[in-house]
């Protein structure tokens, strides 16, 4: 069965420090990979996605993630975080089943950026 | 172009009452997905609907829960005889087609509290 593991439930970090949020998945078939961000009391917003092509994908606000097929990982990184990056981050895989894609989410990582 | 709309944003019900959650997909989208987020957990798939059809309800609890997406109007997730364990955030997502179902756009969610 497909699953997504986010290894850290909480990541505290100081402003302007680098951060890495880890995500591993298990799947015997090709998948699409996503990172979503959820700000307090809001819905999920797509941060970035890997569908095919270059294994390094970037978002408009400085985050990047690298698809590593051999390690079945899709870790999210940012070289310098802001207070406004404080949020919960969810890694997800899209599994093609029955003619459509079902999203399977990790449990989330709460990023807390401190001044 | 309005995003996915959900209402109400917050809903309080006493045990035994019914909860009705509404979701209007993005304009041009005819595919709707419902997810449940329990406290401190990631999102779990519940049901996938197209207009007037339930495609996949493998994530729905067997009793008390039902979903519909009529030809006209929003998609409805209905929970009968609510219990405390139903307290959660319920998110709706939409996509324009099954081919693009890997890319789902999420609404702000309905936070259900059962007292």
GROMACS .gro file of C-alpha atoms in nm:
model
  230
    1UNK     CA    1   0.000   0.000   0.000
    2UNK     CA    2   0.114   0.351  -0.074
    3UNK     CA    3   0.205   0.573   0.218
    4UNK     CA    4   0.372   0.903   0.294
    5UNK     CA    5   0.595   0.959   0.595
    6UNK     CA    6   0.690   1.301   0.720
    7UNK     CA    7   0.969   1.232   0.962
    8UNK     CA    8   0.936   1.544   1.176
    9UNK     CA    9   0.609   1.651   1.333
   10UNK     CA   10   0.752   1.987   1.441
   11UNK     CA   11   1.050   2.188   1.323
   12UNK     CA   12   1.147   2.500   1.519
   13UNK     CA   13   1.393   2.731   1.347
   14UNK     CA   14   1.520   3.088   1.377
   15UNK     CA   15   1.444   3.349   1.117
   16UNK     CA   16   1.690   3.355   0.823
   17UNK     CA   17   1.814   3.005   0.904
   18UNK     CA   18   1.790   2.724   0.646
   19UNK     CA   19   1.530   2.452   0.688
   20UNK     CA   20   1.460   2.107   0.548
   21UNK     CA   21   1.129   1.926   0.591
   22UNK     CA   22   1.163   1.559   0.516
   23UNK     CA   23   0.922   1.343   0.321
   24UNK     CA   24   0.950   0.979   0.220
   25UNK     CA   25   0.695   0.778   0.033
   26UNK     CA   26   0.639   0.416  -0.051
   27UNK     CA   27   0.498   0.318  -0.386
   28UNK     CA   28   0.559   0.044  -0.639
   29UNK     CA   29   0.441   0.262  -0.927
   30UNK     CA   30   0.525   0.607  -1.059
   31UNK     CA   31   0.365   0.886  -0.864
   32UNK     CA   32   0.328   1.259  -0.872
   33UNK     CA   33   0.454   1.443  -0.564
   34UNK     CA   34   0.329   1.758  -0.396
   35UNK     CA   35   0.391   1.989  -0.107
   36UNK     CA   36   0.097   2.181   0.034
   37UNK     CA   37   0.108   2.458   0.296
   38UNK     CA   38  -0.168   2.526   0.548
   39UNK     CA   39  -0.167   2.855   0.739
   40UNK     CA   40  -0.361   2.867   1.067
   41UNK     CA   41  -0.735   2.817   1.019
   42UNK     CA   42  -0.704   2.814   0.643
   43UNK     CA   43  -0.724   2.554   0.368
   44UNK     CA   44  -0.439   2.391   0.184
   45UNK     CA   45  -0.246   2.579  -0.079
   46UNK     CA   46  -0.031   2.404  -0.336
   47UNK     CA   47   0.332   2.502  -0.278
   48UNK     CA   48   0.504   2.299  -0.549
   49UNK     CA   49   0.472   1.977  -0.744
   50UNK     CA   50   0.679   1.719  -0.927
   51UNK     CA   51   0.514   1.556  -1.227
   52UNK     CA   52   0.808   1.470  -1.452
   53UNK     CA   53   1.127   1.618  -1.594
   54UNK     CA   54   1.375   1.800  -1.374
   55UNK     CA   55   1.394   1.646  -1.030
   56UNK     CA   56   1.438   1.986  -0.866
   57UNK     CA   57   1.124   2.196  -0.847
   58UNK     CA   58   1.087   2.546  -0.707
   59UNK     CA   59   0.811   2.764  -0.570
   60UNK     CA   60   0.771   3.138  -0.615
   61UNK     CA   61   0.849   3.210  -0.249
   62UNK     CA   62   1.190   3.046  -0.230
   63UNK     CA   63   1.106   2.686  -0.140
   64UNK     CA   64   1.243   2.399  -0.343
   65UNK     CA   65   1.206   2.023  -0.335
   66UNK     CA   66   1.406   1.747  -0.495
   67UNK     CA   67   1.262   1.419  -0.613
   68UNK     CA   68   1.498   1.133  -0.535
   69UNK     CA   69   1.366   0.813  -0.688
   70UNK     CA   70   1.629   0.581  -0.541
   71UNK     CA   71   1.560   0.707  -0.189
   72UNK     CA   72   1.187   0.758  -0.252
   73UNK     CA   73   1.213   1.103  -0.100
   74UNK     CA   74   1.082   1.450  -0.178
   75UNK     CA   75   1.234   1.676   0.086
   76UNK     CA   76   1.139   2.043   0.103
   77UNK     CA   77   1.408   2.306   0.160
   78UNK     CA   78   1.444   2.679   0.198
   79UNK     CA   79   1.783   2.847   0.243
   80UNK     CA   80   1.651   3.134   0.458
   81UNK     CA   81   1.310   3.128   0.628
   82UNK     CA   82   1.085   3.419   0.726
   83UNK     CA   83   0.845   3.453   1.016
   84UNK     CA   84   0.565   3.436   0.759
   85UNK     CA   85   0.668   3.082   0.665
   86UNK     CA   86   0.527   2.959   0.996
   87UNK     CA   87   0.263   2.707   0.893
   88UNK     CA   88   0.193   2.338   0.859
   89UNK     CA   89   0.340   2.165   0.556
   90UNK     CA   90   0.197   1.850   0.403
   91UNK     CA   91   0.367   1.618   0.161
   92UNK     CA   92   0.137   1.421  -0.069
   93UNK     CA   93   0.159   1.163  -0.343
   94UNK     CA   94  -0.092   1.121  -0.620
   95UNK     CA   95  -0.171   0.760  -0.693
   96UNK     CA   96  -0.342   0.664  -1.017
   97UNK     CA   97  -0.615   0.420  -0.931
   98UNK     CA   98  -0.937   0.339  -1.113
   99UNK     CA   99  -0.879   0.605  -1.376
  100UNK     CA  100  -0.819   0.897  -1.147
  101UNK     CA  101  -0.558   1.026  -0.906
  102UNK     CA  102  -0.609   0.988  -0.533
  103UNK     CA  103  -0.404   1.212  -0.305
  104UNK     CA  104  -0.239   1.046  -0.006
  105UNK     CA  105  -0.109   1.285   0.256
  106UNK     CA  106   0.157   1.266   0.522
  107UNK     CA  107   0.074   1.365   0.879
  108UNK     CA  108   0.224   1.710   0.835
  109UNK     CA  109   0.520   1.904   0.972
  110UNK     CA  110   0.461   2.214   1.176
  111UNK     CA  111   0.726   2.475   1.092
  112UNK     CA  112   0.767   2.739   1.363
  113UNK     CA  113   0.995   3.029   1.271
  114UNK     CA  114   1.118   3.233   1.568
  115UNK     CA  115   1.267   3.584   1.559
  116UNK     CA  116  -1.228   3.325  -1.090
  117UNK     CA  117  -1.351   3.230  -0.745
  118UNK     CA  118  -1.181   2.941  -0.576
  119UNK     CA  119  -1.341   2.646  -0.405
  120UNK     CA  120  -1.606   2.766  -0.162
  121UNK     CA  121  -1.711   2.585   0.151
  122UNK     CA  122  -1.976   2.675   0.404
  123UNK     CA  123  -2.020   2.704   0.681
  124UNK     CA  124  -1.662   2.768   0.790
  125UNK     CA  125  -1.743   2.665   1.144
  126UNK     CA  126  -2.024   2.437   1.255
  127UNK     CA  127  -2.117   2.335   1.607
  128UNK     CA  128  -2.353   2.044   1.661
  129UNK     CA  129  -2.469   1.854   1.965
  130UNK     CA  130  -2.433   1.479   1.973
  131UNK     CA  131  -2.713   1.315   1.774
  132UNK     CA  132  -2.779   1.611   1.544
  133UNK     CA  133  -2.715   1.620   1.172
  134UNK     CA  134  -2.434   1.815   1.005
  135UNK     CA  135  -2.452   1.934   0.645
  136UNK     CA  136  -2.136   2.064   0.483
  137UNK     CA  137  -2.146   2.236   0.145
  138UNK     CA  138  -1.883   2.269  -0.123
  139UNK     CA  139  -1.898   2.468  -0.445
  140UNK     CA  140  -1.613   2.373  -0.680
  141UNK     CA  141  -1.414   2.616  -0.884
  142UNK     CA  142  -1.585   2.742  -1.197
  143UNK     CA  143  -1.545   2.487  -1.473
  144UNK     CA  144  -1.466   2.203  -1.234
  145UNK     CA  145  -1.701   1.907  -1.225
  146UNK     CA  146  -1.501   1.675  -0.998
  147UNK     CA  147  -1.516   1.705  -0.621
  148UNK     CA  148  -1.318   1.532  -0.348
  149UNK     CA  149  -1.385   1.536   0.027
  150UNK     CA  150  -1.112   1.492   0.288
  151UNK     CA  151  -1.120   1.480   0.666
  152UNK     CA  152  -0.845   1.615   0.889
  153UNK     CA  153  -0.853   1.493   1.246
  154UNK     CA  154  -0.661   1.693   1.508
  155UNK     CA  155  -0.284   1.652   1.470
  156UNK     CA  156  -0.324   1.436   1.160
  157UNK     CA  157  -0.297   1.475   0.786
  158UNK     CA  158  -0.586   1.474   0.546
  159UNK     CA  159  -0.759   1.146   0.474
  160UNK     CA  160  -0.953   1.086   0.153
  161UNK     CA  161  -1.324   1.025   0.201
  162UNK     CA  162  -1.508   1.036  -0.130
  163UNK     CA  163  -1.476   1.138  -0.495
  164UNK     CA  164  -1.778   1.258  -0.688
  165UNK     CA  165  -1.864   1.379  -1.032
  166UNK     CA  166  -2.191   1.547  -1.114
  167UNK     CA  167  -2.468   1.308  -1.005
  168UNK     CA  168  -2.224   1.020  -0.955
  169UNK     CA  169  -2.022   0.881  -0.667
  170UNK     CA  170  -1.701   0.747  -0.819
  171UNK     CA  171  -1.510   0.632  -0.512
  172UNK     CA  172  -1.638   0.629  -0.155
  173UNK     CA  173  -1.376   0.394  -0.017
  174UNK     CA  174  -1.277   0.642   0.254
  175UNK     CA  175  -1.626   0.705   0.387
  176UNK     CA  176  -1.731   0.552   0.718
  177UNK     CA  177  -1.988   0.282   0.652
  178UNK     CA  178  -2.262   0.442   0.860
  179UNK     CA  179  -2.400   0.792   0.915
  180UNK     CA  180  -2.195   0.954   0.636
  181UNK     CA  181  -2.321   1.028   0.286
  182UNK     CA  182  -2.224   1.258   0.002
  183UNK     CA  183  -2.389   1.389  -0.310
  184UNK     CA  184  -2.310   1.621  -0.598
  185UNK     CA  185  -2.634   1.706  -0.775
  186UNK     CA  186  -2.666   1.836  -1.127
  187UNK     CA  187  -2.738   2.182  -0.990
  188UNK     CA  188  -2.595   2.324  -0.671
  189UNK     CA  189  -2.308   2.243  -0.440
  190UNK     CA  190  -2.176   1.910  -0.324
  191UNK     CA  191  -2.308   1.810   0.018
  192UNK     CA  192  -2.138   1.599   0.281
  193UNK     CA  193  -2.396   1.485   0.532
  194UNK     CA  194  -2.324   1.337   0.873
  195UNK     CA  195  -2.620   1.199   1.061
  196UNK     CA  196  -2.634   1.154   1.438
  197UNK     CA  197  -2.296   1.314   1.494
  198UNK     CA  198  -2.065   1.188   1.769
  199UNK     CA  199  -1.768   1.358   1.937
  200UNK     CA  200  -1.528   1.162   1.715
  201UNK     CA  201  -1.669   1.340   1.409
  202UNK     CA  202  -1.511   1.666   1.529
  203UNK     CA  203  -1.260   1.751   1.259
  204UNK     CA  204  -1.188   1.982   0.969
  205UNK     CA  205  -1.354   1.872   0.646
  206UNK     CA  206  -1.195   1.990   0.325
  207UNK     CA  207  -1.332   1.985  -0.022
  208UNK     CA  208  -1.118   1.995  -0.336
  209UNK     CA  209  -1.203   2.014  -0.704
  210UNK     CA  210  -1.046   1.943  -1.040
  211UNK     CA  211  -1.170   2.005  -1.396
  212UNK     CA  212  -1.151   1.642  -1.505
  213UNK     CA  213  -1.037   1.298  -1.400
  214UNK     CA  214  -0.731   1.333  -1.625
  215UNK     CA  215  -0.618   1.632  -1.420
  216UNK     CA  216  -0.732   1.487  -1.089
  217UNK     CA  217  -0.372   1.488  -0.968
  218UNK     CA  218  -0.401   1.865  -0.931
  219UNK     CA  219  -0.672   1.943  -0.681
  220UNK     CA  220  -0.766   2.287  -0.555
  221UNK     CA  221  -0.875   2.302  -0.193
  222UNK     CA  222  -1.136   2.506  -0.018
  223UNK     CA  223  -1.087   2.671   0.323
  224UNK     CA  224  -1.256   2.384   0.506
  225UNK     CA  225  -1.542   2.345   0.750
  226UNK     CA  226  -1.444   2.295   1.111
  227UNK     CA  227  -1.703   2.076   1.279
  228UNK     CA  228  -1.722   2.069   1.656
  229UNK     CA  229  -1.950   1.818   1.824
  230UNK     CA  230  -2.040   1.902   2.182
   0.00000   0.00000   0.00000
